[in-house]
Amino acid sequence: MNKDERIKVLQDIIQIPSENDHEGEVAQYIAELLNDYGIDSQLVEYAPGRSSLVAEIKGQEDGKVLVYSGHLDVVSAGDHEEWSHDPFGAEIVDGKMYGRGTTDMKSGLAAIVIALIELKEAQADLKGTLRLALTVGEEIGMLGSEQLVDEGYLDDADAFLIAEPSGNEAIINAHKGSIQYEVIAHGESAHSSMPEEGIDAIQLLVDYINIMNEKFDQAFNTDEAYNDQLGRSLNVNTVIEAGTQINSVASKAKMKANTRVVPEAGNDLVVKMMQDTMDELNEKSDGRLELNLLQNNPAAESRPDNDLVKAIQASADWEVGTQTLAGATDASNFGRISDDYDLAVFGPGETARAHKLDEYVEVADYLKFIDLYIETAKTYLA
């Protein structure tokens, strides 16, 4: 593709709204684009109107399987009137392309698709397989990556390059796991002048929070539970809803929270601690605590000097280091395939611009990453 064609692909997919769902149209566009260049693809339906996509090119010899991955969904653009540029217009001004998803992460998505196409067109001498895994529902639930892993589409993968926005200076090779959950305390309403006639759901929830905070600190604020790359596990209570009026004992209280987990702690152990704490309180209380897991994704960790990181560093014409990520990516699911895999999260755009008004990507960065992904595949699959 020439420069204008590369830019048009990104503009085309920015102009397809895929806010939190409705990814099917983007997947269909990419499937048709790949087909134009003689590349077969498979749409993997998650739900009506929502399909992930898998496609690949193979070298002349067997070798490693390198997966290039990105997600098809974007977060809501919110009130379009608050934007200076149409969030789905893909307008280019002073070298910047504006629109929802330009940074997170349709620029990375388009770049890996074009890299695959251009490698096919050039009949690149690859040893192994370059596969695309484009996923639905990453922003809320990491749904597509979970489905692709569960259904075996990635069982033979040796490495994952996720084209999430990272900036140009450092490759992300590890991030914490994420448990999003809610705790519901069920009590019984009563007049506030006679609280003994009811069961205070707020107090039951507060008891849980205090006990759980103490247990969490004792278990995970230790040298044994510390990860040299990622640090310590964290638990943050973020939302509390309770009560209906000031003179009534609350019959229900609900908390939402997020735990960020390092491998040394492990998601299963954290969830067991939550459930055990609830069981202990439920035995002593006339009320009842209930746990609902909203998202449960393990940590993703690979060596900072893994072969994929080295391939990127060798392919880049600028200096690139490594770092860890505070958030989480589809790598949480990809890492369930094997304990030994190469991971690199590296893509155009800056995380600080994601999910914001007037989101944009530097067009030059987008074009530069296409070339980088081409050279990285050649190097890793040499």
C-alpha atoms as a printed R data frame, in Angstrom:
    type eleno elety resid chain resno       x       y      z
1   ATOM     1    CA   MET     A     1   0.000   0.000  0.000
2   ATOM     2    CA   ASN     A     2   1.107   3.547 -0.537
3   ATOM     3    CA   LYS     A     3   0.913   6.218  2.159
4   ATOM     4    CA   ASP     A     4  -2.534   7.472  1.174
5   ATOM     5    CA   GLU     A     5  -3.967   3.942  1.122
6   ATOM     6    CA   ARG     A     6  -2.555   3.239  4.573
7   ATOM     7    CA   ILE     A     7  -4.149   6.408  5.930
8   ATOM     8    CA   LYS     A     8  -7.486   5.667  4.271
9   ATOM     9    CA   VAL     A     9  -7.736   2.263  5.988
10  ATOM    10    CA   LEU     A    10  -7.430   3.936  9.386
11  ATOM    11    CA   GLN     A    11  -9.912   6.648  8.451
12  ATOM    12    CA   ASP     A    12 -12.382   4.040  7.228
13  ATOM    13    CA   ILE     A    13 -12.407   2.091 10.489
14  ATOM    14    CA   ILE     A    14 -12.489   5.238 12.641
15  ATOM    15    CA   GLN     A    15 -15.627   6.230 10.734
16  ATOM    16    CA   ILE     A    16 -17.315   2.978 11.796
17  ATOM    17    CA   PRO     A    17 -18.615   3.544 15.354
18  ATOM    18    CA   SER     A    18 -17.895   0.469 17.478
19  ATOM    19    CA   GLU     A    19 -18.521   1.918 20.921
20  ATOM    20    CA   ASN     A    20 -18.226  -0.890 23.496
21  ATOM    21    CA   ASP     A    21 -19.983  -3.289 21.107
22  ATOM    22    CA   HIS     A    22 -21.179  -3.361 17.449
23  ATOM    23    CA   GLU     A    23 -17.721  -4.503 16.333
24  ATOM    24    CA   GLY     A    24 -19.135  -6.661 13.550
25  ATOM    25    CA   GLU     A    25 -19.004  -3.929 10.916
26  ATOM    26    CA   VAL     A    26 -15.329  -3.241 11.604
27  ATOM    27    CA   ALA     A    27 -14.543  -6.959 11.462
28  ATOM    28    CA   GLN     A    28 -16.424  -7.284  8.173
29  ATOM    29    CA   TYR     A    29 -14.541  -4.327  6.685
30  ATOM    30    CA   ILE     A    30 -11.208  -5.914  7.618
31  ATOM    31    CA   ALA     A    31 -12.294  -9.327  6.323
32  ATOM    32    CA   GLU     A    32 -13.164  -7.781  2.950
33  ATOM    33    CA   LEU     A    33  -9.894  -5.836  2.893
34  ATOM    34    CA   LEU     A    34  -7.894  -9.001  3.562
35  ATOM    35    CA   ASN     A    35  -9.859 -10.848  0.899
36  ATOM    36    CA   ASP     A    36  -8.939  -8.155 -1.639
37  ATOM    37    CA   TYR     A    37  -5.319  -9.190 -1.091
38  ATOM    38    CA   GLY     A    38  -5.962 -12.920 -1.216
39  ATOM    39    CA   ILE     A    39  -5.916 -13.519  2.539
40  ATOM    40    CA   ASP     A    40  -8.614 -15.723  4.029
41  ATOM    41    CA   SER     A    41 -10.040 -14.837  7.424
42  ATOM    42    CA   GLN     A    42 -12.559 -16.243  9.863
43  ATOM    43    CA   LEU     A    43 -15.158 -14.220 11.718
44  ATOM    44    CA   VAL     A    44 -15.753 -15.666 15.187
45  ATOM    45    CA   GLU     A    45 -19.182 -14.558 16.385
46  ATOM    46    CA   TYR     A    46 -19.441 -13.657 20.046
47  ATOM    47    CA   ALA     A    47 -23.005 -12.343 19.785
48  ATOM    48    CA   PRO     A    48 -25.186 -10.927 17.004
49  ATOM    49    CA   GLY     A    49 -23.350  -7.947 15.530
50  ATOM    50    CA   ARG     A    50 -20.165  -8.783 17.427
51  ATOM    51    CA   SER     A    51 -17.429 -10.842 15.770
52  ATOM    52    CA   SER     A    52 -13.728 -11.255 16.401
53  ATOM    53    CA   LEU     A    53 -11.485 -12.037 13.429
54  ATOM    54    CA   VAL     A    54  -8.653 -14.510 12.898
55  ATOM    55    CA   ALA     A    55  -6.399 -14.578  9.829
56  ATOM    56    CA   GLU     A    56  -2.856 -15.695  9.084
57  ATOM    57    CA   ILE     A    57  -0.069 -15.998  6.568
58  ATOM    58    CA   LYS     A    58   2.422 -18.856  6.626
59  ATOM    59    CA   GLY     A    59   6.060 -18.920  5.615
60  ATOM    60    CA   GLN     A    60   7.697 -21.526  3.400
61  ATOM    61    CA   GLU     A    61   9.050 -23.337  6.463
62  ATOM    62    CA   ASP     A    62   7.572 -24.314  9.797
63  ATOM    63    CA   GLY     A    63   8.552 -22.235 12.784
64  ATOM    64    CA   LYS     A    64   7.135 -20.130 15.577
65  ATOM    65    CA   VAL     A    65   3.635 -18.700 15.647
66  ATOM    66    CA   LEU     A    66   3.610 -14.938 16.190
67  ATOM    67    CA   VAL     A    67   0.230 -13.385 16.976
68  ATOM    68    CA   TYR     A    68  -0.482  -9.723 16.264
69  ATOM    69    CA   SER     A    69  -3.527  -8.650 18.270
70  ATOM    70    CA   GLY     A    70  -5.775  -5.655 18.750
71  ATOM    71    CA   HIS     A    71  -9.340  -4.958 19.805
72  ATOM    72    CA   LEU     A    72 -12.148  -3.779 17.548
73  ATOM    73    CA   ASP     A    73 -14.204  -1.890 20.145
74  ATOM    74    CA   VAL     A    74 -13.789   1.652 21.430
75  ATOM    75    CA   VAL     A    75 -15.217   3.410 24.464
76  ATOM    76    CA   SER     A    76 -18.140   5.798 24.143
77  ATOM    77    CA   ALA     A    77 -17.457   9.159 22.549
78  ATOM    78    CA   GLY     A    78 -19.879  10.798 24.980
79  ATOM    79    CA   ASP     A    79 -21.462  14.104 23.970
80  ATOM    80    CA   HIS     A    80 -20.307  14.793 20.409
81  ATOM    81    CA   GLU     A    81 -20.941  18.515 20.912
82  ATOM    82    CA   GLU     A    82 -18.072  18.653 23.407
83  ATOM    83    CA   TRP     A    83 -15.563  17.543 20.776
84  ATOM    84    CA   SER     A    84 -13.687  20.065 18.649
85  ATOM    85    CA   HIS     A    85 -13.644  17.489 15.842
86  ATOM    86    CA   ASP     A    86 -16.263  14.919 14.835
87  ATOM    87    CA   PRO     A    87 -15.397  11.838 16.950
88  ATOM    88    CA   PHE     A    88 -16.119   9.605 13.957
89  ATOM    89    CA   GLY     A    89 -14.886  11.949 11.246
90  ATOM    90    CA   ALA     A    90 -11.203  10.881 11.191
91  ATOM    91    CA   GLU     A    91 -10.280  14.463 10.316
92  ATOM    92    CA   ILE     A    92  -6.571  15.187  9.858
93  ATOM    93    CA   VAL     A    93  -5.318  18.558 11.099
94  ATOM    94    CA   ASP     A    94  -1.627  19.466 11.416
95  ATOM    95    CA   GLY     A    95  -0.539  15.849 11.126
96  ATOM    96    CA   LYS     A    96  -2.984  14.586 13.753
97  ATOM    97    CA   MET     A    97  -5.947  12.324 13.011
98  ATOM    98    CA   TYR     A    98  -8.822  13.007 15.397
99  ATOM    99    CA   GLY     A    99 -11.527  10.584 16.446
100 ATOM   100    CA   ARG     A   100 -12.669   8.055 18.998
101 ATOM   101    CA   GLY     A   101 -10.312   5.118 18.842
102 ATOM   102    CA   THR     A   102  -7.516   6.845 16.950
103 ATOM   103    CA   THR     A   103  -5.220   6.108 19.876
104 ATOM   104    CA   ASP     A   104  -7.109   3.303 21.636
105 ATOM   105    CA   MET     A   105  -6.668   1.436 19.467
106 ATOM   106    CA   LYS     A   106  -7.703   1.545 15.851
107 ATOM   107    CA   SER     A   107  -4.358   2.975 14.740
108 ATOM   108    CA   GLY     A   108  -2.636  -0.093 16.164
109 ATOM   109    CA   LEU     A   109  -5.389  -2.291 14.739
110 ATOM   110    CA   ALA     A   110  -5.017  -0.888 11.223
111 ATOM   111    CA   ALA     A   111  -1.231  -1.051 11.469
112 ATOM   112    CA   ILE     A   112  -1.094  -4.785 12.215
113 ATOM   113    CA   VAL     A   113  -3.651  -5.559  9.497
114 ATOM   114    CA   ILE     A   114  -1.664  -3.587  6.920
115 ATOM   115    CA   ALA     A   115   1.592  -5.188  8.089
116 ATOM   116    CA   LEU     A   116   0.113  -8.631  7.407
117 ATOM   117    CA   ILE     A   117  -1.102  -7.532  3.971
118 ATOM   118    CA   GLU     A   118   2.207  -5.968  2.956
119 ATOM   119    CA   LEU     A   119   4.185  -9.007  4.117
120 ATOM   120    CA   LYS     A   120   1.908 -11.181  1.989
121 ATOM   121    CA   GLU     A   121   2.257  -8.869 -1.008
122 ATOM   122    CA   ALA     A   122   6.058  -8.836 -0.674
123 ATOM   123    CA   GLN     A   123   6.132 -12.644 -0.343
124 ATOM   124    CA   ALA     A   124   8.294 -12.156  2.721
125 ATOM   125    CA   ASP     A   125  10.592 -15.038  3.611
126 ATOM   126    CA   LEU     A   126   9.070 -15.988  6.955
127 ATOM   127    CA   LYS     A   127   9.837 -19.111  8.943
128 ATOM   128    CA   GLY     A   128   6.597 -19.834 10.752
129 ATOM   129    CA   THR     A   129   3.196 -18.164 10.965
130 ATOM   130    CA   LEU     A   130   2.014 -14.606 11.469
131 ATOM   131    CA   ARG     A   131  -1.548 -14.597 12.760
132 ATOM   132    CA   LEU     A   132  -4.029 -11.803 13.420
133 ATOM   133    CA   ALA     A   133  -6.310 -12.086 16.454
134 ATOM   134    CA   LEU     A   134  -8.684  -9.111 16.445
135 ATOM   135    CA   THR     A   135 -11.034  -9.147 19.395
136 ATOM   136    CA   VAL     A   136 -14.411  -7.837 20.507
137 ATOM   137    CA   GLY     A   137 -15.237  -6.475 23.925
138 ATOM   138    CA   GLU     A   138 -11.789  -5.681 25.275
139 ATOM   139    CA   GLU     A   139 -12.849  -2.417 26.880
140 ATOM   140    CA   ILE     A   140 -15.509  -4.129 28.990
141 ATOM   141    CA   GLY     A   141 -14.784  -7.723 29.929
142 ATOM   142    CA   MET     A   142 -12.039  -8.800 27.487
143 ATOM   143    CA   LEU     A   143 -14.715 -10.976 25.931
144 ATOM   144    CA   GLY     A   144 -13.255 -11.745 22.534
145 ATOM   145    CA   SER     A   145  -9.810 -12.777 23.743
146 ATOM   146    CA   GLU     A   146 -11.401 -15.099 26.290
147 ATOM   147    CA   GLN     A   147 -13.488 -16.717 23.555
148 ATOM   148    CA   LEU     A   148 -10.546 -17.150 21.169
149 ATOM   149    CA   VAL     A   149  -8.487 -18.789 23.912
150 ATOM   150    CA   ASP     A   150 -11.321 -21.015 25.124
151 ATOM   151    CA   GLU     A   151 -12.121 -22.183 21.587
152 ATOM   152    CA   GLY     A   152  -8.503 -23.029 20.751
153 ATOM   153    CA   TYR     A   153  -7.691 -20.463 18.070
154 ATOM   154    CA   LEU     A   154  -4.404 -19.566 19.751
155 ATOM   155    CA   ASP     A   155  -3.271 -22.866 21.279
156 ATOM   156    CA   ASP     A   156  -0.046 -22.976 19.235
157 ATOM   157    CA   ALA     A   157   1.006 -19.358 19.809
158 ATOM   158    CA   ASP     A   158   4.583 -18.664 20.866
159 ATOM   159    CA   ALA     A   159   4.362 -14.890 21.100
160 ATOM   160    CA   PHE     A   160   1.835 -12.075 21.293
161 ATOM   161    CA   LEU     A   161   2.360  -8.525 20.103
162 ATOM   162    CA   ILE     A   162  -0.570  -6.390 21.242
163 ATOM   163    CA   ALA     A   163  -0.773  -3.082 19.392
164 ATOM   164    CA   GLU     A   164  -2.215  -1.064 22.298
165 ATOM   165    CA   PRO     A   165  -1.003   2.552 22.592
166 ATOM   166    CA   SER     A   166   2.271   2.641 24.480
167 ATOM   167    CA   GLY     A   167   4.176   5.630 23.190
168 ATOM   168    CA   ASN     A   168   7.412   5.184 21.276
169 ATOM   169    CA   GLU     A   169   9.914   4.830 24.077
170 ATOM   170    CA   ALA     A   170   9.144   1.564 25.867
171 ATOM   171    CA   ILE     A   171   7.659  -1.866 25.194
172 ATOM   172    CA   ILE     A   172   5.310  -3.210 27.857
173 ATOM   173    CA   ASN     A   173   6.219  -6.771 28.822
174 ATOM   174    CA   ALA     A   174   4.091  -7.263 31.938
175 ATOM   175    CA   HIS     A   175   0.990  -6.006 33.719
176 ATOM   176    CA   LYS     A   176  -1.045  -6.875 36.792
177 ATOM   177    CA   GLY     A   177  -4.189  -8.941 36.742
178 ATOM   178    CA   SER     A   178  -7.546  -7.323 37.390
179 ATOM   179    CA   ILE     A   179 -10.505  -8.522 39.458
180 ATOM   180    CA   GLN     A   180 -13.575  -6.303 39.227
181 ATOM   181    CA   TYR     A   181 -16.263  -7.345 41.673
182 ATOM   182    CA   GLU     A   182 -19.220  -6.244 43.728
183 ATOM   183    CA   VAL     A   183 -20.201  -7.113 47.272
184 ATOM   184    CA   ILE     A   184 -23.889  -6.889 48.171
185 ATOM   185    CA   ALA     A   185 -24.959  -6.791 51.813
186 ATOM   186    CA   HIS     A   186 -28.557  -7.866 52.414
187 ATOM   187    CA   GLY     A   187 -30.217  -6.660 55.626
188 ATOM   188    CA   GLU     A   188 -33.688  -5.695 56.805
189 ATOM   189    CA   SER     A   189 -35.227  -2.239 56.924
190 ATOM   190    CA   ALA     A   190 -36.451  -0.655 60.165
191 ATOM   191    CA   HIS     A   191 -37.135   2.816 61.543
192 ATOM   192    CA   SER     A   192 -33.908   4.491 62.606
193 ATOM   193    CA   SER     A   193 -35.376   5.054 66.103
194 ATOM   194    CA   MET     A   194 -35.585   1.254 66.486
195 ATOM   195    CA   PRO     A   195 -32.525  -0.131 64.685
196 ATOM   196    CA   GLU     A   196 -32.699  -3.352 66.700
197 ATOM   197    CA   GLU     A   197 -35.817  -4.250 64.721
198 ATOM   198    CA   GLY     A   198 -33.832  -4.361 61.494
199 ATOM   199    CA   ILE     A   199 -30.529  -5.639 60.118
200 ATOM   200    CA   ASP     A   200 -28.106  -2.877 59.138
201 ATOM   201    CA   ALA     A   201 -26.741  -3.709 55.677
202 ATOM   202    CA   ILE     A   202 -24.341  -0.771 55.809
203 ATOM   203    CA   GLN     A   203 -22.721  -2.023 59.009
204 ATOM   204    CA   LEU     A   204 -22.412  -5.518 57.563
205 ATOM   205    CA   LEU     A   205 -20.660  -4.122 54.503
206 ATOM   206    CA   VAL     A   206 -18.365  -1.953 56.645
207 ATOM   207    CA   ASP     A   207 -17.429  -5.011 58.720
208 ATOM   208    CA   TYR     A   208 -16.529  -6.871 55.541
209 ATOM   209    CA   ILE     A   209 -14.410  -3.982 54.248
210 ATOM   210    CA   ASN     A   210 -12.468  -3.633 57.499
211 ATOM   211    CA   ILE     A   211 -11.770  -7.354 57.875
212 ATOM   212    CA   MET     A   212 -10.877  -7.790 54.212
213 ATOM   213    CA   ASN     A   213  -8.518  -4.811 54.236
214 ATOM   214    CA   GLU     A   214  -6.647  -6.306 57.193
215 ATOM   215    CA   LYS     A   215  -6.438  -9.767 55.628
216 ATOM   216    CA   PHE     A   216  -5.312  -8.360 52.294
217 ATOM   217    CA   ASP     A   217  -2.561  -6.313 53.903
218 ATOM   218    CA   GLN     A   218  -1.295  -9.245 55.967
219 ATOM   219    CA   ALA     A   219  -1.263 -11.624 53.005
220 ATOM   220    CA   PHE     A   220   0.076  -9.446 50.231
221 ATOM   221    CA   ASN     A   221   2.096  -6.647 51.816
222 ATOM   222    CA   THR     A   222   5.013  -9.052 52.221
223 ATOM   223    CA   ASP     A   223   8.306  -9.762 50.493
224 ATOM   224    CA   GLU     A   224   6.994 -13.146 49.323
225 ATOM   225    CA   ALA     A   225   4.031 -11.531 47.544
226 ATOM   226    CA   TYR     A   226   6.144  -8.822 45.885
227 ATOM   227    CA   ASN     A   227   6.867  -8.930 42.158
228 ATOM   228    CA   ASP     A   228  10.137  -7.399 41.006
229 ATOM   229    CA   GLN     A   229   8.536  -5.955 37.873
230 ATOM   230    CA   LEU     A   230   5.003  -5.163 39.028
231 ATOM   231    CA   GLY     A   231   5.322  -4.436 42.731
232 ATOM   232    CA   ARG     A   232   2.492  -5.330 45.118
233 ATOM   233    CA   SER     A   233  -1.133  -6.294 44.670
234 ATOM   234    CA   LEU     A   234  -3.650  -3.507 45.322
235 ATOM   235    CA   ASN     A   235  -7.312  -3.441 46.318
236 ATOM   236    CA   VAL     A   236  -9.370  -0.276 45.834
237 ATOM   237    CA   ASN     A   237 -13.032   0.127 46.846
238 ATOM   238    CA   THR     A   238 -14.442   2.473 44.230
239 ATOM   239    CA   VAL     A   239 -18.265   2.647 44.475
240 ATOM   240    CA   ILE     A   240 -20.669   2.338 47.426
241 ATOM   241    CA   GLU     A   241 -24.465   2.576 47.184
242 ATOM   242    CA   ALA     A   242 -26.719   2.148 50.226
243 ATOM   243    CA   GLY     A   243 -29.920   3.224 51.905
244 ATOM   244    CA   THR     A   244 -33.050   4.964 50.688
245 ATOM   245    CA   GLN     A   245 -33.745   7.671 53.286
246 ATOM   246    CA   ILE     A   246 -32.185   9.218 56.345
247 ATOM   247    CA   ASN     A   247 -34.561   7.773 58.963
248 ATOM   248    CA   SER     A   248 -34.506   4.132 57.828
249 ATOM   249    CA   VAL     A   249 -32.036   1.331 58.500
250 ATOM   250    CA   ALA     A   250 -30.574   0.316 55.144
251 ATOM   251    CA   SER     A   251 -31.821  -3.053 53.933
252 ATOM   252    CA   LYS     A   252 -29.248  -3.222 51.153
253 ATOM   253    CA   ALA     A   253 -25.738  -1.918 50.584
254 ATOM   254    CA   LYS     A   254 -23.587  -2.522 47.533
255 ATOM   255    CA   MET     A   255 -19.901  -1.918 46.919
256 ATOM   256    CA   LYS     A   256 -17.909  -2.201 43.716
257 ATOM   257    CA   ALA     A   257 -14.163  -2.626 43.857
258 ATOM   258    CA   ASN     A   258 -11.100  -3.431 41.786
259 ATOM   259    CA   THR     A   259  -8.161  -5.583 42.802
260 ATOM   260    CA   ARG     A   260  -4.917  -5.452 40.821
261 ATOM   261    CA   VAL     A   261  -3.078  -8.720 41.327
262 ATOM   262    CA   VAL     A   262   0.552  -9.745 40.786
263 ATOM   263    CA   PRO     A   263   1.408 -13.361 39.900
264 ATOM   264    CA   GLU     A   264   2.756 -14.085 43.375
265 ATOM   265    CA   ALA     A   265  -0.692 -13.451 44.841
266 ATOM   266    CA   GLY     A   266  -2.836 -15.012 42.143
267 ATOM   267    CA   ASN     A   267  -6.478 -14.313 41.374
268 ATOM   268    CA   ASP     A   268  -7.771 -17.579 42.814
269 ATOM   269    CA   LEU     A   269  -6.235 -16.879 46.220
270 ATOM   270    CA   VAL     A   270  -7.677 -13.363 46.318
271 ATOM   271    CA   VAL     A   271 -11.171 -14.544 45.374
272 ATOM   272    CA   LYS     A   272 -10.990 -17.312 47.992
273 ATOM   273    CA   MET     A   273 -10.038 -14.739 50.625
274 ATOM   274    CA   MET     A   274 -13.070 -12.629 49.690
275 ATOM   275    CA   GLN     A   275 -15.452 -15.568 49.809
276 ATOM   276    CA   ASP     A   276 -14.018 -16.948 53.063
277 ATOM   277    CA   THR     A   277 -14.430 -13.539 54.720
278 ATOM   278    CA   MET     A   278 -18.055 -13.379 53.617
279 ATOM   279    CA   ASP     A   279 -18.735 -16.914 54.817
280 ATOM   280    CA   GLU     A   280 -17.302 -16.069 58.243
281 ATOM   281    CA   LEU     A   281 -19.477 -12.970 58.571
282 ATOM   282    CA   ASN     A   282 -22.570 -14.717 57.224
283 ATOM   283    CA   GLU     A   283 -22.277 -17.349 59.954
284 ATOM   284    CA   LYS     A   284 -22.355 -14.654 62.647
285 ATOM   285    CA   SER     A   285 -24.900 -12.271 61.113
286 ATOM   286    CA   ASP     A   286 -28.626 -12.385 60.489
287 ATOM   287    CA   GLY     A   287 -27.874 -10.543 57.260
288 ATOM   288    CA   ARG     A   288 -26.139 -11.947 54.206
289 ATOM   289    CA   LEU     A   289 -23.166 -10.966 52.065
290 ATOM   290    CA   GLU     A   290 -23.031 -11.878 48.382
291 ATOM   291    CA   LEU     A   291 -20.033 -11.788 46.004
292 ATOM   292    CA   ASN     A   292 -20.393 -11.196 42.258
293 ATOM   293    CA   LEU     A   293 -17.297 -11.334 40.046
294 ATOM   294    CA   LEU     A   294 -17.647  -8.886 37.163
295 ATOM   295    CA   GLN     A   295 -14.238  -9.485 35.593
296 ATOM   296    CA   ASN     A   296 -11.452 -11.850 36.579
297 ATOM   297    CA   ASN     A   297  -8.299 -11.547 34.495
298 ATOM   298    CA   PRO     A   298  -4.904 -12.841 35.636
299 ATOM   299    CA   ALA     A   299  -1.617 -10.985 35.417
300 ATOM   300    CA   ALA     A   300   0.459 -11.144 32.242
301 ATOM   301    CA   GLU     A   301   4.212 -11.381 32.619
302 ATOM   302    CA   SER     A   302   7.097 -12.097 30.297
303 ATOM   303    CA   ARG     A   303  10.819 -11.441 30.610
304 ATOM   304    CA   PRO     A   304  11.918  -7.919 29.648
305 ATOM   305    CA   ASP     A   305  14.533  -9.528 27.381
306 ATOM   306    CA   ASN     A   306  12.217 -12.025 25.658
307 ATOM   307    CA   ASP     A   307  12.770 -12.794 21.965
308 ATOM   308    CA   LEU     A   308   9.862 -10.660 20.770
309 ATOM   309    CA   VAL     A   309  11.070  -7.621 22.694
310 ATOM   310    CA   LYS     A   310  14.526  -8.165 21.193
311 ATOM   311    CA   ALA     A   311  13.016  -8.432 17.700
312 ATOM   312    CA   ILE     A   312  11.193  -5.115 18.128
313 ATOM   313    CA   GLN     A   313  14.287  -3.407 19.479
314 ATOM   314    CA   ALA     A   314  16.360  -4.745 16.576
315 ATOM   315    CA   SER     A   315  13.739  -3.602 14.056
316 ATOM   316    CA   ALA     A   316  13.202  -0.080 15.395
317 ATOM   317    CA   ASP     A   317  15.388   2.723 14.102
318 ATOM   318    CA   TRP     A   318  15.151   4.424 17.490
319 ATOM   319    CA   GLU     A   319  16.017   3.378 21.038
320 ATOM   320    CA   VAL     A   320  13.269   1.396 22.764
321 ATOM   321    CA   GLY     A   321  13.297   0.203 26.381
322 ATOM   322    CA   THR     A   322  10.817  -1.835 28.430
323 ATOM   323    CA   GLN     A   323   8.308  -1.021 31.144
324 ATOM   324    CA   THR     A   324   5.267  -2.446 32.910
325 ATOM   325    CA   LEU     A   325   1.656  -1.297 32.586
326 ATOM   326    CA   ALA     A   326  -0.642  -0.142 35.370
327 ATOM   327    CA   GLY     A   327  -3.744  -1.309 33.509
328 ATOM   328    CA   ALA     A   328  -4.563  -4.590 31.784
329 ATOM   329    CA   THR     A   329  -4.869  -5.903 28.224
330 ATOM   330    CA   ASP     A   330  -6.053  -8.983 26.346
331 ATOM   331    CA   ALA     A   331  -2.725 -10.537 27.365
332 ATOM   332    CA   SER     A   332  -4.487 -11.527 30.595
333 ATOM   333    CA   ASN     A   333  -6.379 -14.125 28.591
334 ATOM   334    CA   PHE     A   334  -3.602 -14.982 26.154
335 ATOM   335    CA   GLY     A   335  -1.338 -15.869 29.069
336 ATOM   336    CA   ARG     A   336  -3.687 -18.687 30.064
337 ATOM   337    CA   ILE     A   337  -2.396 -20.689 27.091
338 ATOM   338    CA   SER     A   338   1.120 -21.160 28.452
339 ATOM   339    CA   ASP     A   339   3.421 -20.065 31.260
340 ATOM   340    CA   ASP     A   340   6.235 -19.599 28.747
341 ATOM   341    CA   TYR     A   341   5.487 -17.114 25.987
342 ATOM   342    CA   ASP     A   342   6.910 -13.901 24.592
343 ATOM   343    CA   LEU     A   343   4.834 -10.775 25.199
344 ATOM   344    CA   ALA     A   344   5.143  -7.241 23.915
345 ATOM   345    CA   VAL     A   345   2.516  -4.506 24.155
346 ATOM   346    CA   PHE     A   346   3.678  -1.784 21.788
347 ATOM   347    CA   GLY     A   347   1.652   0.454 19.535
348 ATOM   348    CA   PRO     A   348   1.071   3.946 18.144
349 ATOM   349    CA   GLY     A   349  -0.475   6.600 20.327
350 ATOM   350    CA   GLU     A   350  -0.149   7.648 23.942
351 ATOM   351    CA   THR     A   351  -2.233   6.057 26.689
352 ATOM   352    CA   ALA     A   352  -2.789   9.518 28.180
353 ATOM   353    CA   ARG     A   353  -4.850  10.466 25.107
354 ATOM   354    CA   ALA     A   354  -7.136   7.435 25.286
355 ATOM   355    CA   HIS     A   355 -10.804   7.743 26.349
356 ATOM   356    CA   LYS     A   356 -10.632  11.553 26.197
357 ATOM   357    CA   LEU     A   357 -12.292  14.310 24.217
358 ATOM   358    CA   ASP     A   358 -10.456  15.130 20.986
359 ATOM   359    CA   GLU     A   359  -8.546  11.858 21.058
360 ATOM   360    CA   TYR     A   360  -5.957  11.784 18.285
361 ATOM   361    CA   VAL     A   361  -2.956   9.929 16.907
362 ATOM   362    CA   GLU     A   362   0.026  11.391 15.119
363 ATOM   363    CA   VAL     A   363  -0.255  10.130 11.543
364 ATOM   364    CA   ALA     A   364   3.537   9.852 11.322
365 ATOM   365    CA   ASP     A   365   3.576   7.537 14.355
366 ATOM   366    CA   TYR     A   366   0.879   5.350 12.827
367 ATOM   367    CA   LEU     A   367   2.830   4.998  9.591
368 ATOM   368    CA   LYS     A   368   6.062   4.347 11.465
369 ATOM   369    CA   PHE     A   369   4.517   1.495 13.428
370 ATOM   370    CA   ILE     A   370   3.304  -0.235 10.263
371 ATOM   371    CA   ASP     A   371   6.906  -0.428  9.081
372 ATOM   372    CA   LEU     A   372   8.032  -1.552 12.524
373 ATOM   373    CA   TYR     A   373   5.485  -4.387 12.625
374 ATOM   374    CA   ILE     A   374   6.628  -5.557  9.183
375 ATOM   375    CA   GLU     A   375  10.280  -5.658 10.215
376 ATOM   376    CA   THR     A   376   9.492  -7.231 13.602
377 ATOM   377    CA   ALA     A   377   7.701 -10.153 11.943
378 ATOM   378    CA   LYS     A   378  10.631 -10.667  9.579
379 ATOM   379    CA   THR     A   379  13.073 -10.655 12.482
380 ATOM   380    CA   TYR     A   380  11.094 -12.849 14.882
381 ATOM   381    CA   LEU     A   381  10.140 -15.366 12.202
382 ATOM   382    CA   ALA     A   382  13.599 -15.523 10.606
